[in-house]
Coordinates of C-alpha atoms in Angstrom, one line a residue:
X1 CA -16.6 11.1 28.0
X2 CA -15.9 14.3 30.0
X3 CA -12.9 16.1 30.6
X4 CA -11.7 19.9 31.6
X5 CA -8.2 20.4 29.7
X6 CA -6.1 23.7 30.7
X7 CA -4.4 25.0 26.9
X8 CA -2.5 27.7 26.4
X9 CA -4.2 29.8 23.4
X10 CA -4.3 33.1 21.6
X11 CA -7.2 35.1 21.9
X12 CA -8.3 38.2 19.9
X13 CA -11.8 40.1 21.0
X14 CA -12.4 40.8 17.2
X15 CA -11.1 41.3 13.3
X16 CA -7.8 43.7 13.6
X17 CA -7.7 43.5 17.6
X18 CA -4.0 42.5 18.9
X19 CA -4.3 38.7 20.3
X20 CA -3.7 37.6 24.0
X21 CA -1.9 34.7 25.0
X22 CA -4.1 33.3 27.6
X23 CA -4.6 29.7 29.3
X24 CA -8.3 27.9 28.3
X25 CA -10.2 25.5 29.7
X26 CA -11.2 22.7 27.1
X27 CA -14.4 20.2 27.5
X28 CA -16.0 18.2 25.7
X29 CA -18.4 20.7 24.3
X30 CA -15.1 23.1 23.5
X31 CA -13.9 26.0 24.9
X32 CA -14.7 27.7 27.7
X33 CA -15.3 30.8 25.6
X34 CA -17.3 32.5 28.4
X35 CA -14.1 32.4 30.5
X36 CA -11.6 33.7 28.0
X37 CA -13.3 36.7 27.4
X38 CA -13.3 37.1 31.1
X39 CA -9.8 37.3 31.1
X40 CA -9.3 39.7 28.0
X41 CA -11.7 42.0 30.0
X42 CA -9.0 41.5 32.6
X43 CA -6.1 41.3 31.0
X44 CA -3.9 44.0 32.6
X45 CA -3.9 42.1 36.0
X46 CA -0.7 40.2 36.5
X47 CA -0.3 36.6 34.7
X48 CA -0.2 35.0 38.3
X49 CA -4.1 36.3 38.4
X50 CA -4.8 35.1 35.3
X51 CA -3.7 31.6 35.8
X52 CA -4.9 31.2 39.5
X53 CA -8.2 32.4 38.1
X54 CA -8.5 29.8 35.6
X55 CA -7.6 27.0 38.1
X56 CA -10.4 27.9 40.5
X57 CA -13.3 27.8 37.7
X58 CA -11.2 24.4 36.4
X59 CA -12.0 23.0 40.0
X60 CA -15.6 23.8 39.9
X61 CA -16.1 22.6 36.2
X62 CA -14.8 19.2 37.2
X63 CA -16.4 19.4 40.4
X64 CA -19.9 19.8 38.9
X65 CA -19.1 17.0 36.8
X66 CA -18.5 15.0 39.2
X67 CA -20.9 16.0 41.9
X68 CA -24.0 16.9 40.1
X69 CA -26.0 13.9 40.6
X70 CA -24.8 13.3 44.4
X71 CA -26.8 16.5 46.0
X72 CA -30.6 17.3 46.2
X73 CA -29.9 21.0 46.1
X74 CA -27.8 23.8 45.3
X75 CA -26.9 24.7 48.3
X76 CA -25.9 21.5 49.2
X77 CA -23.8 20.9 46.1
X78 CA -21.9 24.3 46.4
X79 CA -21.6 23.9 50.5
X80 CA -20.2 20.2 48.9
X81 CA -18.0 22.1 47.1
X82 CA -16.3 23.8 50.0
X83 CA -15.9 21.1 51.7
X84 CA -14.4 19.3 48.8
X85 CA -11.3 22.3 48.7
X86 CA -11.0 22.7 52.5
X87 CA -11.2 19.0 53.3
X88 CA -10.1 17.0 50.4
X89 CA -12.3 14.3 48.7
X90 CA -10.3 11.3 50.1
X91 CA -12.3 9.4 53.1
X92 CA -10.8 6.2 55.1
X93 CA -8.8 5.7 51.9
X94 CA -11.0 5.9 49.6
X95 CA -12.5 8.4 46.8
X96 CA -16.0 8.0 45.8
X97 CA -16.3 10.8 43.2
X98 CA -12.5 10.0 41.9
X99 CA -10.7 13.7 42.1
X100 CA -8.6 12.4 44.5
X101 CA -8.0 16.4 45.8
X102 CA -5.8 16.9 49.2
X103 CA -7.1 18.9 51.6
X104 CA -6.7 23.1 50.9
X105 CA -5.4 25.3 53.3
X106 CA -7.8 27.8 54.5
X107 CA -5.9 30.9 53.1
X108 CA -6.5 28.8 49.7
X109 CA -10.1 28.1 49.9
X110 CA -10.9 31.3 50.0
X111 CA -8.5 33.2 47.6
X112 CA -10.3 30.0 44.7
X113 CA -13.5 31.1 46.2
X114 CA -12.6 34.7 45.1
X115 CA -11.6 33.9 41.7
X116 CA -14.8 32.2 41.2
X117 CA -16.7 34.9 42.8
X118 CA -15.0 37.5 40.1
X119 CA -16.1 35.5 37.3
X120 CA -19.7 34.6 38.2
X121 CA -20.4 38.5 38.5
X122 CA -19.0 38.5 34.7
X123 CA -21.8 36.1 34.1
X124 CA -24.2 38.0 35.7
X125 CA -23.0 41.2 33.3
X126 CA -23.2 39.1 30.6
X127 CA -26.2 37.2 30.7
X128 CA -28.2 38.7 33.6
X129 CA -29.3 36.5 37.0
X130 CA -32.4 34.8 35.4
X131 CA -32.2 30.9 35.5
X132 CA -31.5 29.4 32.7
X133 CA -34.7 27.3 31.5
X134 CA -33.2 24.2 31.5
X135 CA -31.4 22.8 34.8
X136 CA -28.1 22.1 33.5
X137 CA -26.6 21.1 36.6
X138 CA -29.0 17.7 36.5
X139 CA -29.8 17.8 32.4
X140 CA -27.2 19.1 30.8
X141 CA -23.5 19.0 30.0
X142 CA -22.8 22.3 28.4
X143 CA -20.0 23.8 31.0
X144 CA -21.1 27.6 30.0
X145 CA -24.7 26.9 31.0
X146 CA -23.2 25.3 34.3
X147 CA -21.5 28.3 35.1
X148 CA -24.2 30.4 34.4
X149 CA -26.3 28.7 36.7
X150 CA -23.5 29.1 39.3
X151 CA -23.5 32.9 38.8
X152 CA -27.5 32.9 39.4
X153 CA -27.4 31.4 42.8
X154 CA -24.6 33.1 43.8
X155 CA -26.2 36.2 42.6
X156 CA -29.3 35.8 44.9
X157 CA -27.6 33.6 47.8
X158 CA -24.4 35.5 48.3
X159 CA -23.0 32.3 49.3
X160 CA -19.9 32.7 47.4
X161 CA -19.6 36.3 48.4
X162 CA -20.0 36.3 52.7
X163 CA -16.2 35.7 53.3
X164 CA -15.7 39.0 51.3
X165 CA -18.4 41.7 52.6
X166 CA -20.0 42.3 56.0
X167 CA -24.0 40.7 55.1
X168 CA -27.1 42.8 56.0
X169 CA -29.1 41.4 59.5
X170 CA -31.6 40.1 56.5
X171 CA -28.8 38.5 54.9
X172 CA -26.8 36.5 57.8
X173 CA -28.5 33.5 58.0
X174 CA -28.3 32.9 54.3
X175 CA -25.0 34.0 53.7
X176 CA -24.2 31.8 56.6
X177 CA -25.3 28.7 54.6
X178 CA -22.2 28.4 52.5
X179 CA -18.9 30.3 53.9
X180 CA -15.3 29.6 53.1
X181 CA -13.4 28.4 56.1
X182 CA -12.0 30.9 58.8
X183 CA -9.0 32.3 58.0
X184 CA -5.9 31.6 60.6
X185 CA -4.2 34.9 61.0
X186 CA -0.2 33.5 62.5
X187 CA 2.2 36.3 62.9
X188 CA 5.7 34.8 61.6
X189 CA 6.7 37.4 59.0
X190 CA 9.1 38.6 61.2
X191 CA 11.7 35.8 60.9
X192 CA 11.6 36.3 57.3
X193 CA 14.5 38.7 57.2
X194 CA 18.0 37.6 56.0
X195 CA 20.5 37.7 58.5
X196 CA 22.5 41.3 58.5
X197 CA 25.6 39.8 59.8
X198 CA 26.1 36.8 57.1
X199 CA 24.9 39.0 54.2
X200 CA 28.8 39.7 52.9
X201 CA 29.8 36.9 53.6
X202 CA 27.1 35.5 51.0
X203 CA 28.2 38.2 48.0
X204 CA 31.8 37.6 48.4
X205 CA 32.0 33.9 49.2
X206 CA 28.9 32.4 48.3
X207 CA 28.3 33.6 44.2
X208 CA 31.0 32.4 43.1
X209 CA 31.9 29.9 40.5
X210 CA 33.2 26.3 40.6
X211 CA 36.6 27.5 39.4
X212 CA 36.1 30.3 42.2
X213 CA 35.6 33.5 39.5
X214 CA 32.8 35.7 41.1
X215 CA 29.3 35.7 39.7
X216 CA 29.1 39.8 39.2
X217 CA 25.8 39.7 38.1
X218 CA 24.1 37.9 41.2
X219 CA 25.8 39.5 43.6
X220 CA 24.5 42.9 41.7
X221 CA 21.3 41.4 41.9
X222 CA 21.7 40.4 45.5
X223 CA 22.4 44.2 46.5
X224 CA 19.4 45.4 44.6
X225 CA 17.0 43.2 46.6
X226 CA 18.8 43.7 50.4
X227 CA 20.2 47.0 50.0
X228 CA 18.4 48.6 47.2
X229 CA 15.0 46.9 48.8
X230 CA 13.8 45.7 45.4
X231 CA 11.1 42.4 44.8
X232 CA 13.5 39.8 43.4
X233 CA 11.4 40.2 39.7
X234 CA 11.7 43.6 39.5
X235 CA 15.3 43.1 38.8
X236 CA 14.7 41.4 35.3
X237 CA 12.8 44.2 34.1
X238 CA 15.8 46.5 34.5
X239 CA 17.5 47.7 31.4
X240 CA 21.2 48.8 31.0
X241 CA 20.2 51.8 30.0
X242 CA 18.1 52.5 33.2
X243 CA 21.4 52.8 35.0
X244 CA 23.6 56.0 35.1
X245 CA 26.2 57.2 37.6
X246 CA 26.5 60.4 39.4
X247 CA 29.3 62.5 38.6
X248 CA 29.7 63.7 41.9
X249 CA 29.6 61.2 45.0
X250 CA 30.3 57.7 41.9
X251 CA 26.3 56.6 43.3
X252 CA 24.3 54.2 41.0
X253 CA 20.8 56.0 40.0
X254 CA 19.0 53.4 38.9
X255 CA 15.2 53.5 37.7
X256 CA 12.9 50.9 37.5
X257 CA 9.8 51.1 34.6
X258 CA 6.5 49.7 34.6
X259 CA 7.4 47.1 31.8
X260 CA 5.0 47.6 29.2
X261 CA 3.8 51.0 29.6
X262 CA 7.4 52.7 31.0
X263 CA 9.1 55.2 29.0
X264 CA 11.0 53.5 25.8
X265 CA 15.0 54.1 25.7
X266 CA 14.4 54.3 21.9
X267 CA 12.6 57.7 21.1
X268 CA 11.1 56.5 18.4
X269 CA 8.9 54.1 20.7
X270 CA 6.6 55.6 23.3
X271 CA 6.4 52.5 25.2
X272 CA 8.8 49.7 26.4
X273 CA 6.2 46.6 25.1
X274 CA 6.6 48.6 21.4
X275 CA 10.1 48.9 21.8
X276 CA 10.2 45.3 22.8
X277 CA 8.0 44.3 20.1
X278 CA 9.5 45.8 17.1
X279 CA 13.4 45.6 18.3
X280 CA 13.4 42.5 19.9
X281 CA 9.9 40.4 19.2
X282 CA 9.5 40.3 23.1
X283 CA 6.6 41.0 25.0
X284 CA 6.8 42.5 29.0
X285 CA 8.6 40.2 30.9
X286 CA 5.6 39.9 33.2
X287 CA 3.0 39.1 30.4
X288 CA 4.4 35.5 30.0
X289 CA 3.0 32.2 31.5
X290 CA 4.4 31.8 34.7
X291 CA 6.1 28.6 33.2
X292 CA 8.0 30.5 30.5
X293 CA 11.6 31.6 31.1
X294 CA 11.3 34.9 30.5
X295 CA 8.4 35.3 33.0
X296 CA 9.4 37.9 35.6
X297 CA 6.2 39.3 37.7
X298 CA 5.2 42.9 38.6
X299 CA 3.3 43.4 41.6
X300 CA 2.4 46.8 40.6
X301 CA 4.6 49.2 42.7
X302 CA 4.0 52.8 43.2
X303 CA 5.5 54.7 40.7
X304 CA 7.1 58.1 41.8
X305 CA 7.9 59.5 37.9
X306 CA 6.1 60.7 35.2
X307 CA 7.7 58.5 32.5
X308 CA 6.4 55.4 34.7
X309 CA 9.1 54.7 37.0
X310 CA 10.4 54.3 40.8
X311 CA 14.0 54.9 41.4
X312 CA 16.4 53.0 43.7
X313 CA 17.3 54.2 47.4
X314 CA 19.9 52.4 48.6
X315 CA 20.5 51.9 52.3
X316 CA 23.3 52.7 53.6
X317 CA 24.0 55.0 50.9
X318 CA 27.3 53.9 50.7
X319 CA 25.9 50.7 48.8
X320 CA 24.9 52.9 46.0
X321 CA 28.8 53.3 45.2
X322 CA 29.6 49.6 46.3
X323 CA 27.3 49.0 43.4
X324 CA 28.8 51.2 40.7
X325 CA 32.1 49.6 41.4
X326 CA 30.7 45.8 41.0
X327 CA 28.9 47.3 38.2
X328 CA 32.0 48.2 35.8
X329 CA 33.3 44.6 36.8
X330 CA 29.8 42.7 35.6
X331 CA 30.0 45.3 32.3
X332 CA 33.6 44.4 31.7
X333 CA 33.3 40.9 31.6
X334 CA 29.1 40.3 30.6
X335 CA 28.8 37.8 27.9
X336 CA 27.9 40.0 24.4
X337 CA 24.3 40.5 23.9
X338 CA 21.5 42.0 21.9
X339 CA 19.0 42.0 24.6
X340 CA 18.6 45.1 26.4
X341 CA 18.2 43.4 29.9
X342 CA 20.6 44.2 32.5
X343 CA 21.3 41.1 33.4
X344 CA 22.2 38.1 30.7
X345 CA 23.1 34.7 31.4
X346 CA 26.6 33.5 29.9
X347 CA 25.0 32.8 26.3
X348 CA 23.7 36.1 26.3
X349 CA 20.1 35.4 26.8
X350 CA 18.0 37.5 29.5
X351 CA 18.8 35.9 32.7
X352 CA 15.5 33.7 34.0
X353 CA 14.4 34.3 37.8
X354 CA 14.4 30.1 38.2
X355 CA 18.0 30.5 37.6
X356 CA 18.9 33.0 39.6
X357 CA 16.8 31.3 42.4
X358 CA 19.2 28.2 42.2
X359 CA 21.6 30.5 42.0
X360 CA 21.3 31.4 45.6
X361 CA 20.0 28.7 46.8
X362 CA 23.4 27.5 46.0
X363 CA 25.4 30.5 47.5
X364 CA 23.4 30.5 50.5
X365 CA 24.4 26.1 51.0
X366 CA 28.2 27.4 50.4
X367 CA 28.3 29.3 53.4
X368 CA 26.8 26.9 55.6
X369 CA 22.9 28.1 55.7
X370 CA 20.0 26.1 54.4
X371 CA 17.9 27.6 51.7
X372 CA 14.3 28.3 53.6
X373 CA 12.0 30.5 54.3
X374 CA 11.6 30.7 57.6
X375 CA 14.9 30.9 58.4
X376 CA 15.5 34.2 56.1
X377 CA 17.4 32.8 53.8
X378 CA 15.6 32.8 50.7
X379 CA 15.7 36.0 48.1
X380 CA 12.5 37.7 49.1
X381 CA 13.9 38.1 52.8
X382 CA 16.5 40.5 51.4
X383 CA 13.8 43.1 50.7
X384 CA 12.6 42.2 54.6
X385 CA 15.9 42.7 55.7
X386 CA 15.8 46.3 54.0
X387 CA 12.4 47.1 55.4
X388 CA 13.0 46.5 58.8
X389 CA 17.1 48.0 59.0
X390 CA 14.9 51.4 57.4
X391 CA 12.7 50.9 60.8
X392 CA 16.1 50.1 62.4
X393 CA 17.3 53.0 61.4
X394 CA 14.5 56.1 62.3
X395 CA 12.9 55.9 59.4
X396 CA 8.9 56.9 59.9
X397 CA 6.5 55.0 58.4
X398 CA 5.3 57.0 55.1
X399 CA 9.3 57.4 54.6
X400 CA 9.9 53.5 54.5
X401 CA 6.6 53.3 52.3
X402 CA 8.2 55.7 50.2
X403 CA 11.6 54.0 49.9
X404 CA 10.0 50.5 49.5
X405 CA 7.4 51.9 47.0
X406 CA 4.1 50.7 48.7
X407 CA 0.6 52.3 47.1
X408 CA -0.5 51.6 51.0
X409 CA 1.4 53.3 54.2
X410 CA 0.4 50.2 55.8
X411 CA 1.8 47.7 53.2
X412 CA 5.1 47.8 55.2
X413 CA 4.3 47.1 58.2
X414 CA 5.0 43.8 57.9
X415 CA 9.2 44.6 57.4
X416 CA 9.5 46.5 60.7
X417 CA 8.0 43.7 63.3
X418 CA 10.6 42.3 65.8
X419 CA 11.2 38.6 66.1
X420 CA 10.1 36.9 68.9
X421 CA 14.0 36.8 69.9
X422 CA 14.1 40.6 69.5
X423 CA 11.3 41.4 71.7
X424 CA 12.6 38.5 74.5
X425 CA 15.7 40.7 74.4
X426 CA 14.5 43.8 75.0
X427 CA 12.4 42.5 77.6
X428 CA 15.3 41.3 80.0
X429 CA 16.8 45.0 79.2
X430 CA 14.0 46.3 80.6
X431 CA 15.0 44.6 84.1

């Protein structure tokens, strides 16, 4: 009987190499080796990579399975397999080749097509693009030969690769043959931004307990993200030790550190992952499974310092000594701990990002909003809210990238776009 099982595993390249936790793909001729040495050779993208990647080549492993036998061709089984993401597999109610998948959205499609892309040119490192001399799509079961065949007529049809690079005139009608789905470009960022006048309102009414004692450390988190312009995870890798106070004006200076590679409190560590490791037997927030507690992600910000860090800029600047005050009430009261997180949850442990989330989600329903994302009112719009009050407030463009610590000028672009309602407004002013 077939199957393709996703398992967590731990992976080492060879004797005396450190091991990887990565997530497998299991069939019924074993593991997908191929694969997981395709994500040790990528193993410093972010665990969201990792685990999206592995999902796409799952899809195509049980696809194949399934599907083999119902096409004359390749093309027609990979232009099957398109079809399969973009459309679904149900018809009139019913499912002939019993995956039973929904229909993808375009956007989707082609990020899985990607991932599949990426690890069929591993193949082709690996093995070269000669054919395998047996077929195995039609006589064999062996999943790494499958793949390999994949990454041959990929190779030499570019059909996986046209929705990524412009084809040569000798190339379009093939790369034509098999394309992912056009993508729908809808502009609605803009209403992604939490609303400016509800926002104290939310940190002194809304984080508060159900004996009505304020929630310190969400509030503190809350100001990071709206005034401070911080990615909600970048908040759990924050260390107690990364904050200090100026003497002078009372502002919070506050530096956040790539987590693994940052600049160790401890002197006698270089790094934060061995300071983690031998103090603490933690690894980098970011470099759990997605499903674990501890996870916290790291879209890989530019870093302004030389031990590996960005630091804060709060706007107004006032908020930096709003913060230091709110501060020494979190430290006063913060449950005892032996993590060196910032933020701990009342047993002491590193505070998770899916209980924050609830968190506000809750705050947000106690002063009569609704949690959602298109009405600004979910944590990621308070970094919105920050990008577009900076464009609000004269800020030029390589300025705002350089408080909201984009590797791209352009990358923030996206915070300083009026709402529909905003440019309405200004219209009738113009009368």
């Amino acid at each position: 009987m077939s199957f393709v099982i996703k398992r967590g595993v731990n992976y080492k390249a060879g004797k005396g190499r450190p091991s990887f936790r990565f997530p497998a793909l299991l069939t019924e001729s074993g593991l997908l080796i191929s694969h997981l040495r395709f994500l040790h050779e990528n193993r410093y993208k972010s665990q969201s990579w990792l685990e999206r990647n592995t999902f796409a080549v799952e899809l195509l492993l049980k696809f194949l399975e399934r599907q083999v036998s119902s096409f004359s061709s390749a093309t027609e089984l990979l232009r099957g397999f398109v079809e399969a993401l973009q459309f679904g597999t149900i018809q009139d109610g019913k499912d002939n080749s019993g995956l039973f998948w929904s229909p993808r959205r375009n956007e989707d499609v082609n990020v899985l097509l990607r991932h599949i892309t990426d690890y069929c040119d591993y193949l082709d490192s690996i093995h070269g693009t000669n054919l395998p001399k047996l077929n195995p799509l039609r006589k064999s079961t062996y999943a790494e030969e499958r793949m390999q065949w994949c990454a041959y007529y990929r190779r030499h049809s570019r059909s996986f690769l046209n929705h990524l690079v412009k084809p040569s005139t000798q190339q379009l009608s093939l790369a034509r043959k098999i394309r992912g789905p056009e993508r729908h470009f809808v502009d609605v960022e803009a209403v992604y931004r939490f609303p400016e006048d509800r926002i104290e309102d939310l940190l002194l009414h809304g984080f508060v307990s159900a004996s009505g004692e304020p929630d310190y450390a969400s509030q503190l988190i809350v100001m990071l993200m709206h005034f401070g312009g911080l990615r909600m995870s970048e908040c759990f890798h924050i260390y107690t030790d990364d904050i200090s106070i100026d003497p002078k004006s009372g502002s919070a200076l506050i530096s956040v550190y790539h987590p693994s590679n940052g600049k160790s409190p401890d002197e006698r560590f270089s790094k934060r992952r061995e300071y983690l490791a031998h103090k603490y037997r933690l690894k980098p927030r970011n470099e759990y499974s997605r499903s674990h507690r501890l996870y916290a992600g790291w879209k890989g910000p530019l870093l302004t310092n030389i031990n590996l860090s960005f630091d804060v800029m709060f706007y107004p600047a006032s908020k930096a000594v709003e913060f230091t005050l709110l501060l020494q009430k979190y430290l006063s009261t913060r449950p005892v701990s032996e993590f060196p997180f910032l933020f701990v949850n009342s047993k002491g442990n590193p505070e998770s990002k899916k209980n924050f989330h609830q968190k506000h989600n809750r705050a947000v329903q106690r002063i009569g909003l609704e949690p959602c994302k298109s009405l600004g009112t979910t944590p990621h719009a308070h970094r919105h809210a920050y990008g577009y009050r900076l464009g609000q407030g004269g800020f030029s463009q390589l300025e705002i990238q350089k408080a909201m610590h984009h590797k791209s000028p352009d990358s923030c672009l996206v915070y300083l776009k009026p709402s529909d309602d905003e440019v309405r407004q200004q219209m009738r002013s113009a009368h």
